[in-house]
Amino acid sequence: MLGLMQEQPLLISGLIDFAARHHHDGQIVSRRVEGDIHRTTYAAAARRAKQVARALDRLELQFSDRVATLAWNGYRHFELYFGIAGSGRVMHTINPRLAPDQIAWIANHAEDQVLCFDMTFLPIVKAVWPQCKTVRQWIALCDADKLPADSGIRNLRSYEEWIGSESGDYTWPTFDERSAAALCYTSGTTGNPKGALYSHRSTILHAYGAALPDGIGMSASDAILPVVPMFHVNAWGIPYSAAMTGAKLVFPGAALDGASVYELMEKERVTLSAGVPTVWLALLNHMREKNLKLSTMKRTVIGGSACPPAMIKAFRDDHGVTVLHAWGMTEMSPLGTVCHLKNKQLELPADQQLAVMTKQGRAVFGVEMRIVDPAGKELPWDGQTSGDLHVKGPWIIASYFKGEGGDPLVDGWFPTGDVATIDPDGFLQITDRTKDVIKSGGEWISSIDVENIAMAHPAVAMAACIGVPHPKWDERPLLVVIRKPNAQVTRDELLAFYAGKVAKWQVPDDVVFVDAIPLGATGKVQKIKLREQFKSHVMASPT
Amino acid sequence: MLGLMQEQPLLISGLIDFAARHHHDGQIVSRRVEGDIHRTTYAAAARRAKQVARALDRLELQFSDRVATLAWNGYRHFELYFGIAGSGRVMHTINPRLAPDQIAWIANHAEDQVLCFDMTFLPIVKAVWPQCKTVRQWIALCDADKLPADSGIRNLRSYEEWIGSESGDYTWPTFDERSAAALCYTSGTTGNPKGALYSHRSTILHAYGAALPDGIGMSASDAILPVVPMFHVNAWGIPYSAAMTGAKLVFPGAALDGASVYELMEKERVTLSAGVPTVWLALLNHMREKNLKLSTMKRTVIGGSACPPAMIKAFRDDHGVTVLHAWGMTEMSPLGTVCHLKNKQLELPADQQLAVMTKQGRAVFGVEMRIVDPAGKELPWDGQTSGDLHVKGPWIIASYFKGEGGDPLVDGWFPTGDVATIDPDGFLQITDRTKDVIKSGGEWISSIDVENIAMAHPAVAMAACIGVPHPKWDERPLLVVIRKPNAQVTRDELLAFYAGKVAKWQVPDDVVFVDAIPLGATGKVQKIKLREQFKSHVMASPT
């Protein structure tokens, strides 16, 4: 027997309609590529999203046709999120940090019909447009009078001119909630990128999960600055959850340096932010140098890579900001876990709380987790035993777009490629990527543990630990370090810093100081490149 | 084209599995009918819920068969919520405050197969069991040795003996998420009660909505004491949202007097509660008399009836507790709106914030609202114009159980029977029940407005305003008042208290002081009875 409730599909259009009706003057503030600050509201964004829908109708785009974006976080990108998916097309966000050839490959693979880009990315578009066979309309996200006359790009229009002549009077179509809504390709460190094809249902359920108090936690009393990009994994779903809750949105555009982010946080009274550790490093350094404090910020979500405990402590002790360590991935919409203390942990001393907060946190309802050994046997949640992390749930992929890579699931679970422990309270700790684990003498060394210790040293700005081939031990850890400006620390001092913090055999064999560490398109350290670079490194103190 | 996400139905069993796995030692504290305090955990509750499922299997109950409860808020009731629905049966909560004949009528209408009851309700069961034709197993929620030997009830077993012999090793079945999960009858002030049949899908979506920061707001750092009963509208969904988030649960059992509730709040360090105004009146009076303060409570949700502004102020000023005014109904699972300030209202002076907080609040995403005039035309959201309130959404009913009352929807909207205004910020204010509005000389008088003013008078414990037939004006307002113990106030003093607060023609024509005001099974004033009682009342100052 079925229940007797109203059958209403979960659709992305419902989010923007809700925001326009219940938070019509809810603010959307954007630092534009043009450099100025732009202000609009949910009601205006909803109207313009409908203009986008009409403009796509006029181009005769069919249901599920893909429309791509190469854009920063801003109001136009936000409008596209809802206009494209709301009208039944698929919002395909492309990461502009990928190499132009990869971008062209992705656009062709996705069969994008329209591609909208911020002017910052004009050089990329100039380079790739002839290769993008399926794109029949290019849209520059600018006013009509800013459109370059001599770009050479065929079928190029400005966004404002494109939607400007369309009416904002439009009724969103209703369809199966399992329909495709958004497409995002993995960064693809090995092989070609693969697409995660989100549905309306998965997006709405994820938006609920992300907005929960123990998720990212969003409400109409928040002002949220997503540093995490809308061009990758939907800015952790923040655009959707913000519309769901009516939170004020503050978009930083292209200016992600410490000074710009700080200025926007203070001027717009931001309460909540989200981003990868590298961005926060820049912000913390800027504030330290200029002796600045955050006055309205309460929480920041840090994910994408493991957040060093020293960063959590700096935000807490220097700025009264709670770092919410989080973990997820493209294939998970992306949210998996967020680190919030439980009731029973609220009375713990600060250092014990910090120990909890350095973990990636607990699953949001909608995400099931397990850790397994190489034979697929489930491992205990004891906080000690590490294994391959598998996940399952309604906002996790079943397969990749066009079936690339075959069936990724193992007994219905998605193998994340992460190695993790889970403690009895359900707190996940990523100890490594499967491929980054350092195998030394039959034992595993967590590269993240080694890095976190280095990051706690006052002279270290950034650290990456990789395994280097070793004749006897298989691999041994090498620490690659960027020193802070004007800071001094020697190899021996840094290695001595490990004493008592890890077992002796887990201490790196050597340290190399560098000026830069290669980062991938999503801001993660490219260990594959580091391993290549240092594969013949001779350790100064061979074991 | 469909998205490529995992197809996983939203099932209630998923909630208790999640709680057991991620919050295994999460506390469930109950004041038992036996009088003592009982402590258990989510893991133990999940195991016992599975024992319930097995016990139902053994009785050969089929998919969607109804299992009824007549029970207070407690751990056994909680286990039944999940064991019954999780195994594919329908959890039918019956309100023990209904008249025995109504209870029997409901049990027969629902065709309940099993009925579980707290020992408090043994007299009711003794009175009704011969009339309940479909019930083939009666379960007393007690230990085997507490089972009354001479009750005369056929097929009576104790809960502990019933589930005690079953294994907790059980795999929840998987089925269509739209399947019926729970059944709750409206209080039925007119005609026979009608059943709202919730689905698994509606329950999970509602649980997400209720747990949102701008919903009830629940997390693993909370300790929640639901005063609102599990025997009616699922205790506002708190049992589900608590399992979803891992919040500590504190169940008050039958002891809802001020002293008992206060004691439990303090001892169990409760942070969040929920209930109807009458309960909070008792608590506030108790604390005032004994000069007590709440030390851990942060928020309390008040709904079921309009919360007088004086109560919001007392909680805020005397105890630092934020009252979250809320509105919903049986047909809405029940949550519709909760009152949380928006970002732009955070800087308002306290009295202006109070004016906002006295409204019933903003819709949670998942609930659409409109107000219409008698012709069905939509009315503006200006905070002034009042109209019939209609709602729509995935956790709102499409029809009643067995089609009773025909198709209740109007153009796809459910008419709530409430009269309301909605302001430009989306804040709903219920001005009356359609049937309680006082029609005076072609104008409407809000009985709630008149009551709220009376409730702000220091000598008034409770007030109800009804329309009394009038030859010239059609109806005129009469105020029915219970004075606080030992407080004095005269009719004229109370009427003078209205000066400057409402228009002169909205001031009641008369006041009657009474010792009691009739309350219905869900704690609401039975105005239908009051109107009957005072229909021939002669006003002391006829207009």
mmCIF file of C-alpha atoms in Angstrom, chain A residues 1-11 14-15 18 21-25 27 63-64 66 90 176-181 195-199 201-202 204-205 207-209 211-214 217-223 243-245 248 269 271 298 331-333 341-344 346-347 362-371 378 381 391-403 409 412-414 424-426, chain B residues 1-11 14-15 18 21-25 27 63-64 66 90 176-181 195-199 201-202 204-205 207-209 211-214 217-223 243-245 248 269 271 298 331-333 341-344 346-347 362-371 378 381 391-403 409 412-414 424-426:
data_model
loop_
_atom_site.group_PDB
_atom_site.id
_atom_site.type_symbol
_atom_site.label_atom_id
_atom_site.label_comp_id
_atom_site.label_asym_id
_atom_site.label_seq_id
_atom_site.Cartn_x
_atom_site.Cartn_y
_atom_site.Cartn_z
ATOM 1 C CA MET A 1 0.000 0.000 0.000
ATOM 2 C CA LEU A 2 1.339 3.427 -0.901
ATOM 3 C CA GLY A 3 1.140 6.397 1.432
ATOM 4 C CA LEU A 4 -1.280 9.151 0.480
ATOM 5 C CA MET A 5 1.115 12.051 0.205
ATOM 6 C CA GLN A 6 1.393 14.531 -2.638
ATOM 7 C CA GLU A 7 3.574 13.256 -5.445
ATOM 8 C CA GLN A 8 5.926 16.104 -6.095
ATOM 9 C CA PRO A 9 9.240 15.526 -7.819
ATOM 10 C CA LEU A 10 12.354 16.982 -6.212
ATOM 11 C CA LEU A 11 13.492 19.490 -8.840
ATOM 12 C CA GLY A 14 11.931 24.340 -6.846
ATOM 13 C CA LEU A 15 14.969 25.745 -5.036
ATOM 14 C CA PHE A 18 11.425 28.972 -3.144
ATOM 15 C CA ARG A 21 9.265 33.722 -3.032
ATOM 16 C CA HIS A 22 10.486 33.412 0.546
ATOM 17 C CA HIS A 23 13.712 35.421 0.312
ATOM 18 C CA HIS A 24 12.983 37.794 -2.543
ATOM 19 C CA ASP A 25 15.427 40.414 -1.266
ATOM 20 C CA GLN A 27 21.327 39.281 -1.150
ATOM 21 C CA PHE A 63 15.757 17.970 -22.741
ATOM 22 C CA SER A 64 19.068 16.724 -21.231
ATOM 23 C CA ARG A 66 24.452 19.798 -22.043
ATOM 24 C CA VAL A 90 22.301 19.533 -17.942
ATOM 25 C CA ASP A 176 11.145 12.760 -13.421
ATOM 26 C CA GLU A 177 13.308 13.773 -10.451
ATOM 27 C CA ARG A 178 15.905 11.204 -11.468
ATOM 28 C CA SER A 179 16.593 13.197 -14.645
ATOM 29 C CA ALA A 180 20.135 14.406 -15.230
ATOM 30 C CA ALA A 181 20.748 17.900 -13.828
ATOM 31 C CA GLY A 195 31.954 12.501 -15.711
ATOM 32 C CA ALA A 196 29.708 12.317 -12.655
ATOM 33 C CA LEU A 197 26.130 12.895 -13.815
ATOM 34 C CA TYR A 198 24.043 14.225 -10.941
ATOM 35 C CA SER A 199 20.241 14.051 -10.939
ATOM 36 C CA ARG A 201 16.842 14.088 -6.878
ATOM 37 C CA SER A 202 20.439 13.600 -5.808
ATOM 38 C CA ILE A 204 18.025 18.182 -3.677
ATOM 39 C CA LEU A 205 18.785 15.417 -1.189
ATOM 40 C CA ALA A 207 21.228 20.153 -0.536
ATOM 41 C CA TYR A 208 19.202 19.042 2.483
ATOM 42 C CA GLY A 209 22.153 17.060 3.836
ATOM 43 C CA ALA A 211 22.366 22.416 4.975
ATOM 44 C CA LEU A 212 21.951 20.319 8.153
ATOM 45 C CA PRO A 213 23.491 21.674 11.366
ATOM 46 C CA ASP A 214 25.993 18.798 11.320
ATOM 47 C CA GLY A 217 24.974 24.111 8.323
ATOM 48 C CA MET A 218 23.153 26.860 6.438
ATOM 49 C CA SER A 219 20.278 29.152 7.311
ATOM 50 C CA ALA A 220 18.742 32.496 6.415
ATOM 51 C CA SER A 221 20.804 34.074 9.175
ATOM 52 C CA ASP A 222 24.052 33.150 7.428
ATOM 53 C CA ALA A 223 26.131 35.065 4.915
ATOM 54 C CA ALA A 243 18.721 28.854 -2.252
ATOM 55 C CA MET A 244 17.061 26.200 -0.106
ATOM 56 C CA THR A 245 17.675 28.167 3.077
ATOM 57 C CA LYS A 248 23.030 35.550 1.792
ATOM 58 C CA ARG A 269 29.723 40.369 7.300
ATOM 59 C CA THR A 271 29.538 34.141 8.794
ATOM 60 C CA LYS A 298 31.957 31.842 12.736
ATOM 61 C CA GLU A 331 31.519 11.186 -7.316
ATOM 62 C CA MET A 332 29.681 12.088 -4.091
ATOM 63 C CA SER A 333 28.033 15.396 -5.090
ATOM 64 C CA LEU A 341 31.649 17.486 17.950
ATOM 65 C CA LYS A 342 29.035 15.274 19.537
ATOM 66 C CA ASN A 343 27.086 16.148 22.654
ATOM 67 C CA LYS A 344 29.380 13.993 24.815
ATOM 68 C CA LEU A 346 31.376 19.297 24.263
ATOM 69 C CA GLU A 347 32.926 19.203 27.730
ATOM 70 C CA ARG A 362 31.034 12.089 10.570
ATOM 71 C CA ALA A 363 28.820 11.032 7.681
ATOM 72 C CA VAL A 364 25.802 13.138 6.876
ATOM 73 C CA PHE A 365 22.625 11.039 6.727
ATOM 74 C CA GLY A 366 22.447 9.875 3.123
ATOM 75 C CA VAL A 367 26.027 8.620 3.097
ATOM 76 C CA GLU A 368 26.863 5.114 4.255
ATOM 77 C CA MET A 369 30.518 4.189 4.801
ATOM 78 C CA ARG A 370 32.610 1.098 5.344
ATOM 79 C CA ILE A 371 36.300 0.289 5.353
ATOM 80 C CA GLU A 378 34.761 -5.180 6.414
ATOM 81 C CA TRP A 381 35.527 1.072 13.443
ATOM 82 C CA VAL A 391 30.544 4.659 0.271
ATOM 83 C CA LYS A 392 26.920 4.232 -0.731
ATOM 84 C CA GLY A 393 23.888 6.506 -0.938
ATOM 85 C CA PRO A 394 21.406 8.435 -3.071
ATOM 86 C CA TRP A 395 23.863 11.213 -3.958
ATOM 87 C CA ILE A 396 26.753 8.902 -4.876
ATOM 88 C CA ILE A 397 27.294 7.799 -8.467
ATOM 89 C CA ALA A 398 26.317 4.380 -9.763
ATOM 90 C CA SER A 399 28.462 4.764 -12.891
ATOM 91 C CA TYR A 400 30.267 7.392 -14.943
ATOM 92 C CA PHE A 401 28.838 9.312 -17.882
ATOM 93 C CA LYS A 402 28.612 7.170 -21.000
ATOM 94 C CA GLY A 403 29.722 4.167 -18.960
ATOM 95 C CA LEU A 409 30.825 -0.373 -7.809
ATOM 96 C CA GLY A 412 26.889 -1.903 -4.541
ATOM 97 C CA TRP A 413 29.523 0.267 -2.838
ATOM 98 C CA PHE A 414 31.612 2.972 -4.489
ATOM 99 C CA PRO A 424 33.796 4.081 17.309
ATOM 100 C CA ASP A 425 31.974 7.430 17.203
ATOM 101 C CA GLY A 426 31.868 7.298 13.417
ATOM 102 C CA MET B 1 18.244 11.205 -19.807
ATOM 103 C CA LEU B 2 18.455 10.038 -16.220
ATOM 104 C CA GLY B 3 21.290 10.960 -13.905
ATOM 105 C CA LEU B 4 23.705 8.191 -12.985
ATOM 106 C CA MET B 5 23.283 8.211 -9.243
ATOM 107 C CA GLN B 6 22.684 5.233 -6.993
ATOM 108 C CA GLU B 7 19.018 4.335 -6.779
ATOM 109 C CA GLN B 8 18.404 4.027 -3.100
ATOM 110 C CA PRO B 9 14.906 4.356 -1.678
ATOM 111 C CA LEU B 10 14.392 6.702 1.263
ATOM 112 C CA LEU B 11 13.338 4.288 4.011
ATOM 113 C CA GLY B 14 17.792 3.723 7.119
ATOM 114 C CA LEU B 15 17.414 6.203 9.961
ATOM 115 C CA PHE B 18 22.397 5.109 10.601
ATOM 116 C CA ARG B 21 26.171 2.711 13.306
ATOM 117 C CA HIS B 22 27.202 6.352 13.691
ATOM 118 C CA HIS B 23 25.850 7.068 17.170
ATOM 119 C CA HIS B 24 25.864 3.623 18.754
ATOM 120 C CA ASP B 25 26.166 5.028 22.285
ATOM 121 C CA GLN B 27 21.686 8.248 24.683
ATOM 122 C CA PHE B 63 3.253 -5.663 4.220
ATOM 123 C CA SER B 64 1.275 -2.484 5.048
ATOM 124 C CA ARG B 66 -1.385 -1.561 10.629
ATOM 125 C CA VAL B 90 2.256 0.898 9.137
ATOM 126 C CA ASP B 176 9.155 1.478 -2.812
ATOM 127 C CA GLU B 177 9.849 4.627 -0.802
ATOM 128 C CA ARG B 178 6.288 5.797 -1.427
ATOM 129 C CA SER B 179 4.984 2.876 0.646
ATOM 130 C CA ALA B 180 2.819 3.707 3.645
ATOM 131 C CA ALA B 181 4.850 4.077 6.847
ATOM 132 C CA GLY B 195 -6.382 9.424 8.731
ATOM 133 C CA ALA B 196 -3.213 10.976 7.274
ATOM 134 C CA LEU B 197 -1.162 8.151 5.759
ATOM 135 C CA TYR B 198 2.511 9.135 5.624
ATOM 136 C CA SER B 199 4.991 7.405 3.341
ATOM 137 C CA ARG B 201 9.601 9.140 1.383
ATOM 138 C CA SER B 202 7.528 11.883 3.001
ATOM 139 C CA ILE B 204 12.530 11.095 5.398
ATOM 140 C CA LEU B 205 12.115 14.365 3.510
ATOM 141 C CA ALA B 207 13.041 14.595 8.797
ATOM 142 C CA TYR B 208 15.602 16.472 6.695
ATOM 143 C CA GLY B 209 13.429 19.598 6.694
ATOM 144 C CA ALA B 211 16.451 18.992 11.237
ATOM 145 C CA LEU B 212 17.543 22.051 9.211
ATOM 146 C CA PRO B 213 18.938 25.028 11.153
ATOM 147 C CA ASP B 214 15.860 27.058 10.194
ATOM 148 C CA GLY B 217 17.360 22.453 14.058
ATOM 149 C CA MET B 218 18.842 19.199 15.316
ATOM 150 C CA SER B 219 22.360 17.864 15.592
ATOM 151 C CA ALA B 220 24.490 15.386 17.501
ATOM 152 C CA SER B 221 25.395 18.148 19.933
ATOM 153 C CA ASP B 222 21.760 18.517 21.028
ATOM 154 C CA ALA B 223 19.841 16.823 23.818
ATOM 155 C CA ALA B 243 17.898 9.325 14.606
ATOM 156 C CA MET B 244 18.978 11.131 11.442
ATOM 157 C CA THR B 245 21.294 13.438 13.372
ATOM 158 C CA LYS B 248 20.427 12.643 22.524
ATOM 159 C CA ARG B 269 21.274 18.858 30.199
ATOM 160 C CA THR B 271 19.282 21.916 24.912
ATOM 161 C CA LYS B 298 18.784 27.013 24.330
ATOM 162 C CA GLU B 331 -1.969 16.604 7.279
ATOM 163 C CA MET B 332 1.526 18.124 6.945
ATOM 164 C CA SER B 333 3.637 15.486 8.764
ATOM 165 C CA LEU B 341 15.135 35.596 12.200
ATOM 166 C CA LYS B 342 16.754 36.357 8.864
ATOM 167 C CA ASN B 343 20.243 37.751 8.446
ATOM 168 C CA LYS B 344 18.903 41.281 7.944
ATOM 169 C CA LEU B 346 19.733 40.109 13.452
ATOM 170 C CA GLU B 347 20.598 43.734 14.206
ATOM 171 C CA ARG B 362 8.853 30.871 7.496
ATOM 172 C CA ALA B 363 8.222 27.770 5.422
ATOM 173 C CA VAL B 364 10.815 25.043 5.470
ATOM 174 C CA PHE B 365 11.898 24.056 1.938
ATOM 175 C CA GLY B 366 9.442 21.346 0.948
ATOM 176 C CA VAL B 367 6.403 23.394 1.920
ATOM 177 C CA GLU B 368 4.816 25.836 -0.531
ATOM 178 C CA MET B 369 2.212 28.283 0.758
ATOM 179 C CA ARG B 370 -0.367 30.678 -0.622
ATOM 180 C CA ILE B 371 -3.236 32.669 0.813
ATOM 181 C CA GLU B 378 -4.169 34.512 -4.613
ATOM 182 C CA TRP B 381 2.213 38.760 0.885
ATOM 183 C CA VAL B 391 -0.133 24.406 1.229
ATOM 184 C CA LYS B 392 1.564 22.000 -1.152
ATOM 185 C CA GLY B 393 4.576 19.718 -0.971
ATOM 186 C CA PRO B 394 5.964 16.200 -0.757
ATOM 187 C CA TRP B 395 5.126 15.754 2.939
ATOM 188 C CA ILE B 396 1.553 17.056 2.677
ATOM 189 C CA ILE B 397 -1.352 14.697 2.112
ATOM 190 C CA ALA B 398 -3.041 14.213 -1.239
ATOM 191 C CA SER B 399 -6.087 12.526 0.327
ATOM 192 C CA TYR B 400 -7.210 10.861 3.557
ATOM 193 C CA PHE B 401 -6.974 7.170 4.378
ATOM 194 C CA LYS B 402 -9.606 5.151 2.504
ATOM 195 C CA GLY B 403 -10.631 8.274 0.628
ATOM 196 C CA LEU B 409 -7.242 19.412 -2.651
ATOM 197 C CA GLY B 412 -3.463 20.727 -6.170
ATOM 198 C CA TRP B 413 -3.265 22.717 -2.919
ATOM 199 C CA PHE B 414 -4.328 21.489 0.510
ATOM 200 C CA PRO B 424 6.993 40.219 2.336
ATOM 201 C CA ASP B 425 9.742 38.240 4.080
ATOM 202 C CA GLY B 426 7.607 35.104 3.968
#
